[in-house]
Amino acid sequence: MKKILNYIDGEFTAPIQNNWIENFNPSKGEVYGHIPNSTKEDVEKAYQAAQKAFPSWSTTTLNQRHTILSKIALLIEENLENLAQAEALDNGKPLSLAKTIDIPRASSNFKFFANAITQFSSEAHESIGKDAINITLRESIGVVACISPWNLPLYLFTWKIAPAIAAGNCVVAKPSEITPMTAFLLGEICNKAGLPNGVLNIVHGLGSITGQAIIEHPNIKAISFTGGTSTGAHIARIAAPLFKKLSLELGGKNPNIIFSDCDYDEMLETTVRSSFANQGQICLCGSRIFVEATIFEKFKKDFVKKVSALKVGDPFCSKTDIGALVSKTHLEKVKSYIDSTGEETGKLLFGGKKVNVENNENGYFLQPTIIEVYDNKCRLNQEEIFGPLVTIMPFNTEEEVVQMANDVKYGLSATLWTNNLNRTMKLTKQLHSGIVWVNTWLLRDLRTPFGGKKASGVGREGGNEALRFFTEPKNICIKY
Ligand code: NDP
């Protein structure tokens, strides 16, 4: 059995109360390790370590920070195989995906912010005619929190930690209790890279206990959180009277809008990915597919054919396209949406059943599922399901599809497939989402702002937006 420890002040330690939680392997459906069930005392210990490290870390030169972050990036790259194996085991995702997406991106996050911090500038405003100049500094905040979900464990964990420490803060971080393994391995990498003790502290445990202690801590001044919308709302309620700075990256129910004038083959390939990559457990997946009526029947046939060829299987098998869902609870949640779909709501076009994978009989495997729905107001189109389930619906006009795309409480991302420039410009402006992809999906440039509107969150991460979040402006006005 593997045992994960907290990483506090550069050391690996057991939780103070010596309580542990079981950690499951989703493809086997069995316990394979234990993680700390950390309490308020462990969070306090992590806070103290961070607080102690702050004066020194916040005054290290940008060059020193650049060197250490670059070293972390390099060590992640060198440990790619080991980290990818750990991610696939812990999360159930195909090893091939962890190797090509999750772990390389974790390394890129550190590489990107190692460089970005050296380019991040202060501002000056000359008050002309008043003989004064204003210098606006961007100061590090102090001790900040980074809380991340289970779907892209190391990828999202490092997406928060890298800018936080690059900007001179010290961090108390909590990965999801469901996928703690790669966060644990990151501690060792940080030590090897020479990150000073206490700059990053990783506390494992339940959201309701460990997470709660972090968000309630009066001296943790900013929280960067990625997770569900209801958890985000809870955090906002706790944080507001404590005047904490918040960045909330929350759920999505993203439209994928397909016009008949698109490049059909490319659209089809990409739509299979945007529907089912990572078992559909990506906040950016296009879970509501709207297809122009003139190509609806053709699309339905071609899409079902492609999706039925996807191989659901052991994450460690190189032929696997779709691995296990992350937990039994999550599998049951997704399945309950499928099972409760009545004839009046929609028609199951493909999938819907659990899959029995050889040698992994107790694993949480589910077929990729396509349901044709009749009304955008149905539960399947309004609630975030976050699994391998997409709905499809025809539309006739631009107005109709924009109305349906926007008629949902979320506003994270949207995808548009068309080769008509006027339509592109018109619709991208009309769609209520933080991100719009045209003729592509999940093409990321780390300099761009990332985040959602409406119930998909508050604030933006990425590039300078993240460095702005993790710093506070101070204006100094000098009269001369
Ligand atoms: P949760 O909201 O359940 O959990 C996210 C993190 O918050 C976990 O580490 C969790 O710990 C912790 N947490 C739970 N309760 C509290 C609390 N009271 N105080 C502090 N922390 C707490 O989300 P999931 O892990 O289920 O992730 C899936 C969700 O994440 C989906 O809604 C998805 O859309 C969203 N997401 C959004 C993205 C975006 O960029 N907008 C990207 C990726 C995912 P624990 O796991 O131990 O309970």
Short mmCIF file of C-alpha atoms and ligand atoms in Angstrom, two decimals:
data_model
loop_
_atom_site.label_atom_id
_atom_site.label_comp_id
_atom_site.label_asym_id
_atom_site.label_seq_id
_atom_site.Cartn_x
_atom_site.Cartn_y
_atom_site.Cartn_z
CA MET A 1 0.00 0.00 0.00
CA LYS A 2 1.27 3.43 -0.90
CA LYS A 3 1.27 6.07 1.80
CA ILE A 4 1.16 9.72 0.92
CA LEU A 5 2.44 12.34 3.37
CA ASN A 6 1.93 16.06 3.77
CA TYR A 7 4.74 18.29 2.48
CA ILE A 8 5.32 21.05 5.01
CA ASP A 9 8.42 23.22 5.44
CA GLY A 10 10.29 21.02 2.95
CA GLU A 11 9.63 17.85 4.93
CA PHE A 12 7.27 14.93 4.47
CA THR A 13 5.11 14.48 7.55
CA ALA A 14 2.19 12.39 8.76
CA PRO A 15 -0.98 14.23 9.79
CA ILE A 16 -0.85 15.41 13.41
CA GLN A 17 -3.86 13.34 14.46
CA ASN A 18 -2.58 10.32 12.53
CA ASN A 19 -5.89 9.85 10.68
CA TRP A 20 -5.85 8.51 7.13
CA ILE A 21 -8.22 8.28 4.17
CA GLU A 22 -8.33 5.47 1.63
CA ASN A 23 -7.16 6.23 -1.88
CA PHE A 24 -8.76 4.26 -4.73
CA ASN A 25 -7.42 2.99 -8.02
CA PRO A 26 -10.41 3.70 -10.31
CA SER A 27 -9.53 1.14 -12.96
CA LYS A 28 -9.44 -1.67 -10.39
CA GLY A 29 -12.06 -0.24 -8.05
CA GLU A 30 -9.86 -1.01 -5.06
CA VAL A 31 -7.91 0.80 -2.37
CA TYR A 32 -4.22 1.11 -3.22
CA GLY A 33 -3.02 3.69 -0.73
CA HIS A 34 -3.73 6.04 2.12
CA ILE A 35 -3.54 9.79 2.37
CA PRO A 36 -3.51 12.12 5.37
CA ASN A 37 -6.88 13.17 6.72
CA SER A 38 -5.39 16.53 7.67
CA THR A 39 -7.10 18.81 10.15
CA LYS A 40 -6.97 22.46 11.10
CA GLU A 41 -3.74 21.83 13.05
CA ASP A 42 -1.96 20.56 9.92
CA VAL A 43 -3.18 23.57 7.95
CA GLU A 44 -1.91 25.87 10.73
CA LYS A 45 1.47 24.14 10.62
CA ALA A 46 1.59 24.65 6.84
CA TYR A 47 0.56 28.28 7.23
CA GLN A 48 3.29 28.90 9.83
CA ALA A 49 5.93 27.40 7.53
CA ALA A 50 4.72 29.56 4.64
CA GLN A 51 4.59 32.68 6.79
CA LYS A 52 8.16 32.05 8.01
CA ALA A 53 9.44 31.60 4.45
CA PHE A 54 7.69 34.67 3.02
CA PRO A 55 10.05 37.54 3.96
CA SER A 56 12.99 35.82 2.36
CA TRP A 57 11.18 34.36 -0.69
CA SER A 58 9.40 37.58 -1.57
CA THR A 59 12.76 39.37 -1.78
CA THR A 60 14.63 36.79 -3.86
CA THR A 61 15.70 38.21 -7.21
CA LEU A 62 13.62 37.45 -10.28
CA ASN A 63 16.63 35.64 -11.65
CA GLN A 64 16.71 33.30 -8.64
CA ARG A 65 12.99 32.58 -8.96
CA HIS A 66 13.40 32.04 -12.69
CA THR A 67 16.20 29.54 -12.07
CA ILE A 68 14.30 27.52 -9.45
CA LEU A 69 11.02 27.40 -11.40
CA SER A 70 12.89 26.39 -14.55
CA LYS A 71 14.58 23.60 -12.59
CA ILE A 72 11.21 22.34 -11.36
CA ALA A 73 9.97 22.34 -14.98
CA LEU A 74 13.02 20.35 -16.07
CA LEU A 75 12.67 17.80 -13.28
CA ILE A 76 8.99 17.26 -14.16
CA GLU A 77 10.10 16.60 -17.73
CA GLU A 78 12.78 14.18 -16.57
CA ASN A 79 10.24 12.34 -14.39
CA LEU A 80 7.57 12.28 -17.09
CA GLU A 81 7.20 8.50 -17.18
CA ASN A 82 6.94 8.10 -13.42
CA LEU A 83 4.51 11.02 -13.03
CA ALA A 84 2.34 9.87 -15.94
CA GLN A 85 2.13 6.36 -14.47
CA ALA A 86 1.11 7.83 -11.12
CA GLU A 87 -1.54 10.03 -12.75
CA ALA A 88 -3.05 7.19 -14.77
CA LEU A 89 -3.18 4.94 -11.71
CA ASP A 90 -4.69 7.57 -9.45
CA ASN A 91 -7.17 9.13 -11.89
CA GLY A 92 -8.01 6.31 -14.32
CA LYS A 93 -7.08 8.38 -17.40
CA PRO A 94 -5.22 6.70 -20.28
CA LEU A 95 -1.46 6.66 -19.67
CA SER A 96 -1.00 8.01 -23.22
CA LEU A 97 -3.02 11.12 -22.29
CA ALA A 98 -1.09 11.68 -19.07
CA LYS A 99 2.17 11.38 -21.04
CA THR A 100 1.21 13.72 -23.85
CA ILE A 101 -1.02 16.27 -22.12
CA ASP A 102 -1.09 16.31 -18.31
CA ILE A 103 2.57 16.01 -17.38
CA PRO A 104 4.07 18.05 -20.26
CA ARG A 105 1.60 20.82 -19.41
CA ALA A 106 2.59 20.71 -15.73
CA SER A 107 6.17 21.28 -16.81
CA SER A 108 5.11 24.07 -19.22
CA ASN A 109 3.27 25.83 -16.40
CA PHE A 110 6.51 26.22 -14.44
CA LYS A 111 8.52 27.05 -17.56
CA PHE A 112 6.00 29.67 -18.63
CA PHE A 113 5.82 31.48 -15.28
CA ALA A 114 9.60 31.21 -14.77
CA ASN A 115 9.85 33.41 -17.86
CA ALA A 116 6.68 35.47 -17.41
CA ILE A 117 7.80 36.83 -14.03
CA THR A 118 10.94 38.28 -15.60
CA GLN A 119 8.72 40.23 -18.06
CA PHE A 120 6.05 41.37 -15.59
CA SER A 121 6.30 45.13 -15.25
CA SER A 122 5.28 47.83 -12.82
CA GLU A 123 3.62 50.97 -14.19
CA ALA A 124 4.34 54.67 -13.90
CA HIS A 125 1.90 57.55 -14.47
CA GLU A 126 3.22 61.04 -14.75
CA SER A 127 0.73 63.61 -13.38
CA ILE A 128 1.56 66.23 -15.97
CA GLY A 129 1.32 69.84 -14.76
CA LYS A 130 1.28 68.75 -11.11
CA ASP A 131 4.98 67.96 -10.82
CA ALA A 132 4.27 64.47 -9.57
CA ILE A 133 4.83 60.94 -10.68
CA ASN A 134 2.95 57.81 -9.63
CA ILE A 135 4.74 54.49 -9.51
CA THR A 136 2.45 51.48 -9.27
CA LEU A 137 4.28 48.49 -7.84
CA ARG A 138 2.91 44.95 -7.91
CA GLU A 139 3.68 43.45 -4.51
CA SER A 140 3.40 39.81 -3.55
CA ILE A 141 0.45 39.16 -1.27
CA GLY A 142 1.87 36.88 1.43
CA VAL A 143 0.51 33.40 2.11
CA VAL A 144 -1.99 32.27 -0.53
CA ALA A 145 -4.02 29.12 -1.11
CA CYS A 146 -4.28 26.94 -4.20
CA ILE A 147 -7.09 24.36 -4.26
CA SER A 148 -7.53 22.10 -7.28
CA PRO A 149 -9.85 19.34 -8.56
CA TRP A 150 -9.33 15.72 -9.63
CA ASN A 151 -9.79 15.83 -13.40
CA LEU A 152 -6.38 17.20 -14.46
CA PRO A 153 -4.55 16.74 -11.17
CA LEU A 154 -0.95 17.91 -11.68
CA TYR A 155 -1.84 20.09 -14.67
CA LEU A 156 -4.26 22.29 -12.68
CA PHE A 157 -2.35 22.13 -9.40
CA THR A 158 0.78 23.56 -11.04
CA TRP A 159 -1.26 26.07 -13.09
CA LYS A 160 -1.96 27.80 -9.76
CA ILE A 161 1.22 27.13 -7.80
CA ALA A 162 3.65 28.28 -10.52
CA PRO A 163 2.33 31.87 -10.83
CA ALA A 164 1.76 32.11 -7.07
CA ILE A 165 5.38 31.39 -6.18
CA ALA A 166 6.77 33.17 -9.25
CA ALA A 167 5.10 36.33 -7.93
CA GLY A 168 6.88 35.91 -4.58
CA ASN A 169 4.09 34.40 -2.48
CA CYS A 170 4.27 31.35 -0.25
CA VAL A 171 1.60 28.73 -0.74
CA VAL A 172 -0.63 26.36 1.21
CA ALA A 173 -2.01 24.00 -1.43
CA LYS A 174 -4.55 21.21 -1.40
CA PRO A 175 -5.05 18.79 -4.29
CA SER A 176 -8.27 16.81 -4.56
CA GLU A 177 -8.42 14.05 -2.01
CA ILE A 178 -9.43 11.74 -4.90
CA THR A 179 -6.20 12.28 -6.89
CA PRO A 180 -3.39 13.27 -4.51
CA MET A 181 -0.50 11.20 -5.91
CA THR A 182 1.25 13.54 -8.36
CA ALA A 183 0.92 16.48 -5.95
CA PHE A 184 2.76 14.32 -3.41
CA LEU A 185 5.52 13.59 -5.94
CA LEU A 186 5.83 17.29 -6.73
CA GLY A 187 7.12 17.95 -3.19
CA GLU A 188 10.20 15.84 -3.80
CA ILE A 189 10.81 17.59 -7.12
CA CYS A 190 10.61 21.01 -5.43
CA ASN A 191 13.18 19.94 -2.84
CA LYS A 192 15.53 18.69 -5.57
CA ALA A 193 15.09 21.94 -7.50
CA GLY A 194 16.19 23.93 -4.44
CA LEU A 195 12.87 25.60 -3.67
CA PRO A 196 13.42 26.99 -0.15
CA ASN A 197 11.55 25.24 2.66
CA GLY A 198 8.08 26.58 3.34
CA VAL A 199 7.58 28.32 -0.01
CA LEU A 200 5.23 25.53 -1.07
CA ASN A 201 3.31 23.44 1.48
CA ILE A 202 0.98 20.67 0.35
CA VAL A 203 -1.70 19.48 2.76
CA HIS A 204 -3.81 16.46 1.84
CA GLY A 205 -7.30 15.69 3.05
CA LEU A 206 -11.00 16.16 2.63
CA GLY A 207 -12.45 19.33 1.15
CA SER A 208 -14.88 19.65 4.03
CA ILE A 209 -12.13 19.50 6.69
CA THR A 210 -8.72 20.38 5.22
CA GLY A 211 -10.10 22.62 2.47
CA GLN A 212 -12.47 24.28 4.90
CA ALA A 213 -9.61 25.02 7.33
CA ILE A 214 -7.66 26.65 4.50
CA ILE A 215 -10.47 28.89 3.30
CA GLU A 216 -11.37 29.92 6.88
CA HIS A 217 -7.77 30.77 7.80
CA PRO A 218 -7.81 34.50 8.59
CA ASN A 219 -4.26 35.13 7.36
CA ILE A 220 -4.38 33.30 4.05
CA LYS A 221 -5.12 36.33 1.95
CA ALA A 222 -5.96 34.95 -1.48
CA ILE A 223 -7.51 31.74 -2.78
CA SER A 224 -7.18 30.38 -6.27
CA PHE A 225 -9.77 27.64 -6.61
CA THR A 226 -10.77 25.33 -9.44
CA GLY A 227 -13.70 23.01 -8.87
CA GLY A 228 -17.46 22.75 -8.81
CA THR A 229 -19.78 25.76 -8.88
CA SER A 230 -21.45 24.96 -5.55
CA THR A 231 -18.06 24.60 -3.79
CA GLY A 232 -17.05 27.92 -5.39
CA ALA A 233 -20.18 29.60 -4.02
CA HIS A 234 -19.45 28.16 -0.57
CA ILE A 235 -15.87 29.46 -0.68
CA ALA A 236 -17.08 32.90 -1.75
CA ARG A 237 -19.46 33.04 1.23
CA ILE A 238 -16.67 32.21 3.68
CA ALA A 239 -14.05 34.42 2.03
CA ALA A 240 -16.09 37.63 1.55
CA PRO A 241 -16.27 38.76 5.22
CA LEU A 242 -12.57 37.89 5.61
CA PHE A 243 -11.76 40.16 2.61
CA LYS A 244 -9.83 37.51 0.74
CA LYS A 245 -8.96 37.87 -2.90
CA LEU A 246 -10.65 35.12 -4.94
CA SER A 247 -10.14 33.50 -8.30
CA LEU A 248 -12.83 30.92 -9.01
CA GLU A 249 -12.65 28.60 -12.02
CA LEU A 250 -15.87 26.62 -11.89
CA GLY A 251 -18.13 24.34 -13.90
CA GLY A 252 -19.18 24.48 -17.53
CA LYS A 253 -21.87 23.26 -19.90
CA ASN A 254 -20.27 24.27 -23.12
CA PRO A 255 -21.95 24.47 -26.52
CA ASN A 256 -20.28 23.00 -29.60
CA ILE A 257 -21.97 24.73 -32.57
CA ILE A 258 -21.59 23.14 -35.98
CA PHE A 259 -22.57 24.89 -39.23
CA SER A 260 -22.78 23.05 -42.55
CA ASP A 261 -20.09 25.28 -44.11
CA CYS A 262 -17.34 24.01 -41.78
CA ASP A 263 -14.45 21.75 -42.67
CA TYR A 264 -16.46 18.61 -41.94
CA ASP A 265 -13.73 16.00 -41.42
CA GLU A 266 -11.69 18.17 -39.11
CA MET A 267 -14.83 19.10 -37.17
CA LEU A 268 -15.77 15.44 -36.76
CA GLU A 269 -12.32 14.39 -35.49
CA THR A 270 -12.16 17.30 -33.07
CA THR A 271 -15.73 16.85 -31.87
CA VAL A 272 -14.96 13.27 -30.84
CA ARG A 273 -12.09 14.67 -28.75
CA SER A 274 -13.96 17.64 -27.35
CA SER A 275 -16.74 15.28 -26.27
CA PHE A 276 -14.80 12.41 -24.73
CA ALA A 277 -11.17 13.36 -24.00
CA ASN A 278 -10.28 12.44 -20.42
CA GLN A 279 -13.61 10.54 -20.21
CA GLY A 280 -15.43 13.84 -20.79
CA GLN A 281 -14.08 15.07 -17.46
CA ILE A 282 -12.70 18.39 -18.67
CA CYS A 283 -14.46 21.61 -17.75
CA LEU A 284 -14.02 22.70 -21.39
CA CYS A 285 -15.61 19.66 -23.03
CA GLY A 286 -18.34 20.56 -25.50
CA SER A 287 -21.12 18.59 -23.87
CA ARG A 288 -24.00 20.22 -25.81
CA ILE A 289 -23.60 19.69 -29.55
CA PHE A 290 -25.81 21.81 -31.81
CA VAL A 291 -25.78 20.86 -35.50
CA GLU A 292 -27.27 22.80 -38.42
CA ALA A 293 -30.38 20.89 -39.52
CA THR A 294 -29.17 20.39 -43.13
CA ILE A 295 -26.31 18.12 -41.96
CA PHE A 296 -27.87 16.78 -38.76
CA GLU A 297 -28.69 13.26 -40.04
CA LYS A 298 -25.28 12.86 -41.70
CA PHE A 299 -23.49 14.11 -38.60
CA LYS A 300 -25.47 11.76 -36.36
CA LYS A 301 -24.51 8.75 -38.44
CA ASP A 302 -20.82 9.69 -38.78
CA PHE A 303 -20.44 10.72 -35.14
CA VAL A 304 -21.99 7.52 -33.80
CA LYS A 305 -19.74 5.50 -36.12
CA LYS A 306 -16.56 7.25 -34.90
CA VAL A 307 -17.54 7.13 -31.23
CA SER A 308 -18.46 3.46 -31.38
CA ALA A 309 -14.90 2.76 -32.54
CA LEU A 310 -13.37 4.30 -29.41
CA LYS A 311 -11.81 1.72 -27.14
CA VAL A 312 -12.80 1.81 -23.49
CA GLY A 313 -10.17 -0.03 -21.51
CA ASP A 314 -7.29 -0.34 -19.10
CA PRO A 315 -5.54 3.06 -18.78
CA PHE A 316 -2.21 1.28 -19.14
CA CYS A 317 -3.07 -0.35 -22.47
CA SER A 318 -1.67 1.67 -25.40
CA LYS A 319 -4.83 1.09 -27.48
CA THR A 320 -7.15 2.64 -24.87
CA ASP A 321 -8.98 5.83 -25.85
CA ILE A 322 -11.24 6.07 -22.80
CA GLY A 323 -10.12 5.01 -19.34
CA ALA A 324 -12.00 4.73 -16.07
CA LEU A 325 -14.11 7.44 -14.49
CA VAL A 326 -12.47 8.89 -11.43
CA SER A 327 -14.62 7.31 -8.70
CA LYS A 328 -17.55 5.03 -8.06
CA THR A 329 -19.64 7.98 -6.88
CA HIS A 330 -18.90 9.87 -10.07
CA LEU A 331 -19.69 6.85 -12.26
CA GLU A 332 -23.03 6.46 -10.50
CA LYS A 333 -23.78 10.16 -10.93
CA VAL A 334 -23.17 10.06 -14.69
CA LYS A 335 -25.09 6.79 -15.04
CA SER A 336 -28.06 8.21 -13.15
CA TYR A 337 -28.42 10.96 -15.78
CA ILE A 338 -28.49 8.32 -18.51
CA ASP A 339 -30.92 6.06 -16.68
CA SER A 340 -33.35 8.85 -15.89
CA THR A 341 -33.61 10.01 -19.52
CA GLY A 342 -37.20 9.34 -20.53
CA GLU A 343 -38.56 9.08 -24.07
CA GLU A 344 -39.97 12.58 -23.83
CA THR A 345 -36.46 13.98 -23.14
CA GLY A 346 -34.40 12.22 -25.74
CA LYS A 347 -33.19 9.16 -27.55
CA LEU A 348 -30.08 7.18 -26.69
CA LEU A 349 -28.04 6.99 -29.90
CA PHE A 350 -25.02 5.20 -28.50
CA GLY A 351 -23.51 3.94 -25.23
CA GLY A 352 -25.08 4.28 -21.82
CA LYS A 353 -23.74 1.05 -20.34
CA LYS A 354 -20.99 0.16 -17.89
CA VAL A 355 -18.09 -1.67 -19.53
CA ASN A 356 -16.53 -4.81 -18.15
CA VAL A 357 -12.79 -4.52 -18.85
CA GLU A 358 -10.76 -7.72 -18.65
CA ASN A 359 -8.64 -7.94 -15.46
CA ASN A 360 -10.32 -4.73 -14.27
CA GLU A 361 -13.79 -6.12 -13.56
CA ASN A 362 -14.45 -3.73 -10.66
CA GLY A 363 -13.22 -0.62 -12.48
CA TYR A 364 -15.40 2.41 -13.12
CA PHE A 365 -15.74 2.13 -16.89
CA LEU A 366 -18.59 3.61 -18.90
CA GLN A 367 -19.28 3.67 -22.63
CA PRO A 368 -19.05 7.06 -24.36
CA THR A 369 -22.69 8.08 -24.57
CA ILE A 370 -24.61 10.15 -27.13
CA ILE A 371 -28.18 11.26 -26.52
CA GLU A 372 -30.31 13.17 -29.02
CA VAL A 373 -32.38 15.64 -27.01
CA TYR A 374 -35.49 17.56 -28.01
CA ASP A 375 -35.33 20.63 -25.80
CA ASN A 376 -32.36 22.65 -24.56
CA LYS A 377 -34.26 23.19 -21.31
CA CYS A 378 -33.94 19.50 -20.34
CA ARG A 379 -31.78 18.50 -17.37
CA LEU A 380 -29.22 16.84 -19.63
CA ASN A 381 -28.57 20.19 -21.32
CA GLN A 382 -28.78 22.39 -18.24
CA GLU A 383 -26.75 20.56 -15.58
CA GLU A 384 -23.02 19.89 -15.61
CA ILE A 385 -22.57 16.11 -15.79
CA PHE A 386 -18.79 16.11 -16.32
CA GLY A 387 -18.52 12.63 -17.82
CA PRO A 388 -18.52 10.78 -21.16
CA LEU A 389 -21.98 11.97 -22.13
CA VAL A 390 -22.91 14.45 -24.84
CA THR A 391 -26.25 15.55 -26.20
CA ILE A 392 -26.98 16.52 -29.77
CA MET A 393 -29.72 18.74 -31.17
CA PRO A 394 -30.44 20.29 -34.58
CA PHE A 395 -30.91 24.03 -35.23
CA ASN A 396 -32.06 26.11 -38.19
CA THR A 397 -30.88 29.68 -37.70
CA GLU A 398 -28.02 31.61 -36.11
CA GLU A 399 -30.45 33.36 -33.76
CA GLU A 400 -31.91 30.08 -32.58
CA VAL A 401 -28.55 28.46 -31.85
CA VAL A 402 -27.12 31.50 -30.07
CA GLN A 403 -30.23 31.64 -27.91
CA MET A 404 -29.87 27.96 -26.94
CA ALA A 405 -26.10 28.20 -26.45
CA ASN A 406 -26.55 31.09 -24.01
CA ASP A 407 -29.62 29.71 -22.27
CA VAL A 408 -27.74 27.94 -19.46
CA LYS A 409 -26.39 29.14 -16.14
CA TYR A 410 -22.76 28.47 -17.12
CA GLY A 411 -20.48 30.48 -19.43
CA LEU A 412 -17.04 28.89 -19.57
CA SER A 413 -16.28 28.11 -23.22
CA ALA A 414 -17.93 27.65 -26.60
CA THR A 415 -16.80 26.11 -29.87
CA LEU A 416 -17.94 27.32 -33.26
CA TRP A 417 -17.45 25.45 -36.54
CA THR A 418 -17.90 27.63 -39.65
CA ASN A 419 -15.89 29.08 -42.51
CA ASN A 420 -18.05 32.19 -42.79
CA LEU A 421 -16.10 35.20 -41.50
CA ASN A 422 -19.09 37.47 -40.92
CA ARG A 423 -20.89 34.76 -38.99
CA THR A 424 -17.72 34.08 -36.96
CA MET A 425 -17.39 37.71 -35.93
CA LYS A 426 -21.08 38.10 -35.15
CA LEU A 427 -21.51 34.91 -33.16
CA THR A 428 -18.25 34.99 -31.20
CA LYS A 429 -19.35 38.36 -29.84
CA GLN A 430 -22.84 37.11 -29.00
CA LEU A 431 -21.81 33.97 -27.13
CA HIS A 432 -21.79 34.39 -23.34
CA SER A 433 -18.57 32.65 -22.43
CA GLY A 434 -15.07 33.49 -21.30
CA ILE A 435 -13.45 31.53 -24.13
CA VAL A 436 -14.58 30.87 -27.72
CA TRP A 437 -12.78 28.47 -30.03
CA VAL A 438 -13.42 28.76 -33.77
CA ASN A 439 -12.64 25.70 -35.91
CA THR A 440 -10.58 24.17 -33.12
CA TRP A 441 -10.84 23.08 -29.50
CA LEU A 442 -8.55 23.34 -26.47
CA LEU A 443 -5.84 25.08 -28.43
CA ARG A 444 -4.13 26.90 -25.58
CA ASP A 445 -1.66 29.76 -25.49
CA LEU A 446 -0.63 30.23 -21.87
CA ARG A 447 -0.45 34.02 -22.28
CA THR A 448 -4.20 34.31 -22.85
CA PRO A 449 -6.84 34.95 -20.16
CA PHE A 450 -8.60 31.80 -19.03
CA GLY A 451 -11.88 31.65 -17.13
CA GLY A 452 -15.62 31.80 -17.31
CA LYS A 453 -18.65 34.07 -17.09
CA LYS A 454 -21.86 33.58 -15.09
CA ALA A 455 -21.77 30.48 -12.84
CA SER A 456 -18.48 29.37 -14.43
CA GLY A 457 -16.46 31.63 -12.22
CA VAL A 458 -14.99 34.92 -11.21
CA GLY A 459 -11.68 36.29 -12.48
CA ARG A 460 -9.22 35.06 -15.06
CA GLU A 461 -6.04 33.03 -14.85
CA GLY A 462 -3.26 32.64 -17.39
CA GLY A 463 -0.40 34.92 -18.39
CA ASN A 464 -0.35 38.33 -16.77
CA GLU A 465 -3.88 37.80 -15.43
CA ALA A 466 -2.52 35.16 -13.06
CA LEU A 467 0.42 37.35 -12.02
CA ARG A 468 -2.00 40.23 -11.42
CA PHE A 469 -4.17 37.97 -9.27
CA PHE A 470 -1.21 36.85 -7.17
CA THR A 471 0.06 40.42 -6.60
CA GLU A 472 -1.43 43.56 -5.11
CA PRO A 473 -0.90 46.96 -6.64
CA LYS A 474 0.56 49.69 -4.48
CA ASN A 475 0.62 53.24 -5.79
CA ILE A 476 3.41 55.56 -4.69
CA CYS A 477 2.88 59.22 -5.57
CA ILE A 478 6.02 61.37 -5.54
CA LYS A 479 5.84 65.15 -5.80
CA TYR A 480 8.97 66.75 -7.16
P1 NDP B 1 -15.04 20.09 -6.04
O1 NDP B 1 -15.62 21.44 -6.00
O2 NDP B 1 -15.76 19.00 -5.35
O3 NDP B 1 -13.58 20.09 -5.43
C1 NDP B 1 -12.53 20.91 -5.87
C2 NDP B 1 -11.51 21.04 -4.77
O4 NDP B 1 -12.08 21.74 -3.68
C3 NDP B 1 -11.04 19.71 -4.20
O5 NDP B 1 -9.69 19.80 -3.82
C4 NDP B 1 -11.93 19.55 -3.00
O6 NDP B 1 -11.43 18.67 -2.06
C5 NDP B 1 -11.97 20.98 -2.49
N1 NDP B 1 -13.07 21.31 -1.61
C6 NDP B 1 -14.28 20.71 -1.47
N2 NDP B 1 -15.00 21.32 -0.50
C7 NDP B 1 -14.24 22.33 -0.01
C8 NDP B 1 -14.42 23.31 1.00
N3 NDP B 1 -15.51 23.38 1.76
N4 NDP B 1 -13.43 24.19 1.22
C9 NDP B 1 -12.31 24.15 0.49
N5 NDP B 1 -12.06 23.23 -0.45
C10 NDP B 1 -13.01 22.33 -0.72
O7 NDP B 1 -14.79 19.76 -7.57
P2 NDP B 1 -14.30 18.38 -8.18
O8 NDP B 1 -12.99 18.00 -7.57
O9 NDP B 1 -15.44 17.43 -8.16
O10 NDP B 1 -13.96 18.81 -9.68
C11 NDP B 1 -14.89 18.85 -10.70
C12 NDP B 1 -15.37 20.27 -10.94
O11 NDP B 1 -14.29 21.12 -11.25
C13 NDP B 1 -16.33 20.35 -12.11
O12 NDP B 1 -17.43 21.15 -11.76
C14 NDP B 1 -15.50 21.06 -13.17
O13 NDP B 1 -16.25 21.77 -14.11
C15 NDP B 1 -14.65 21.96 -12.35
N6 NDP B 1 -13.48 22.36 -13.12
C16 NDP B 1 -13.39 23.66 -13.56
C17 NDP B 1 -12.34 24.07 -14.35
C18 NDP B 1 -12.21 25.49 -14.81
O14 NDP B 1 -11.11 25.88 -15.17
N7 NDP B 1 -13.26 26.29 -14.82
C19 NDP B 1 -11.28 23.12 -14.76
C20 NDP B 1 -11.47 21.80 -14.23
C21 NDP B 1 -12.54 21.44 -13.44
P3 NDP B 1 -11.90 17.12 -2.06
O15 NDP B 1 -11.71 16.59 -3.42
O16 NDP B 1 -11.01 16.52 -1.10
O17 NDP B 1 -13.34 17.16 -1.66
#
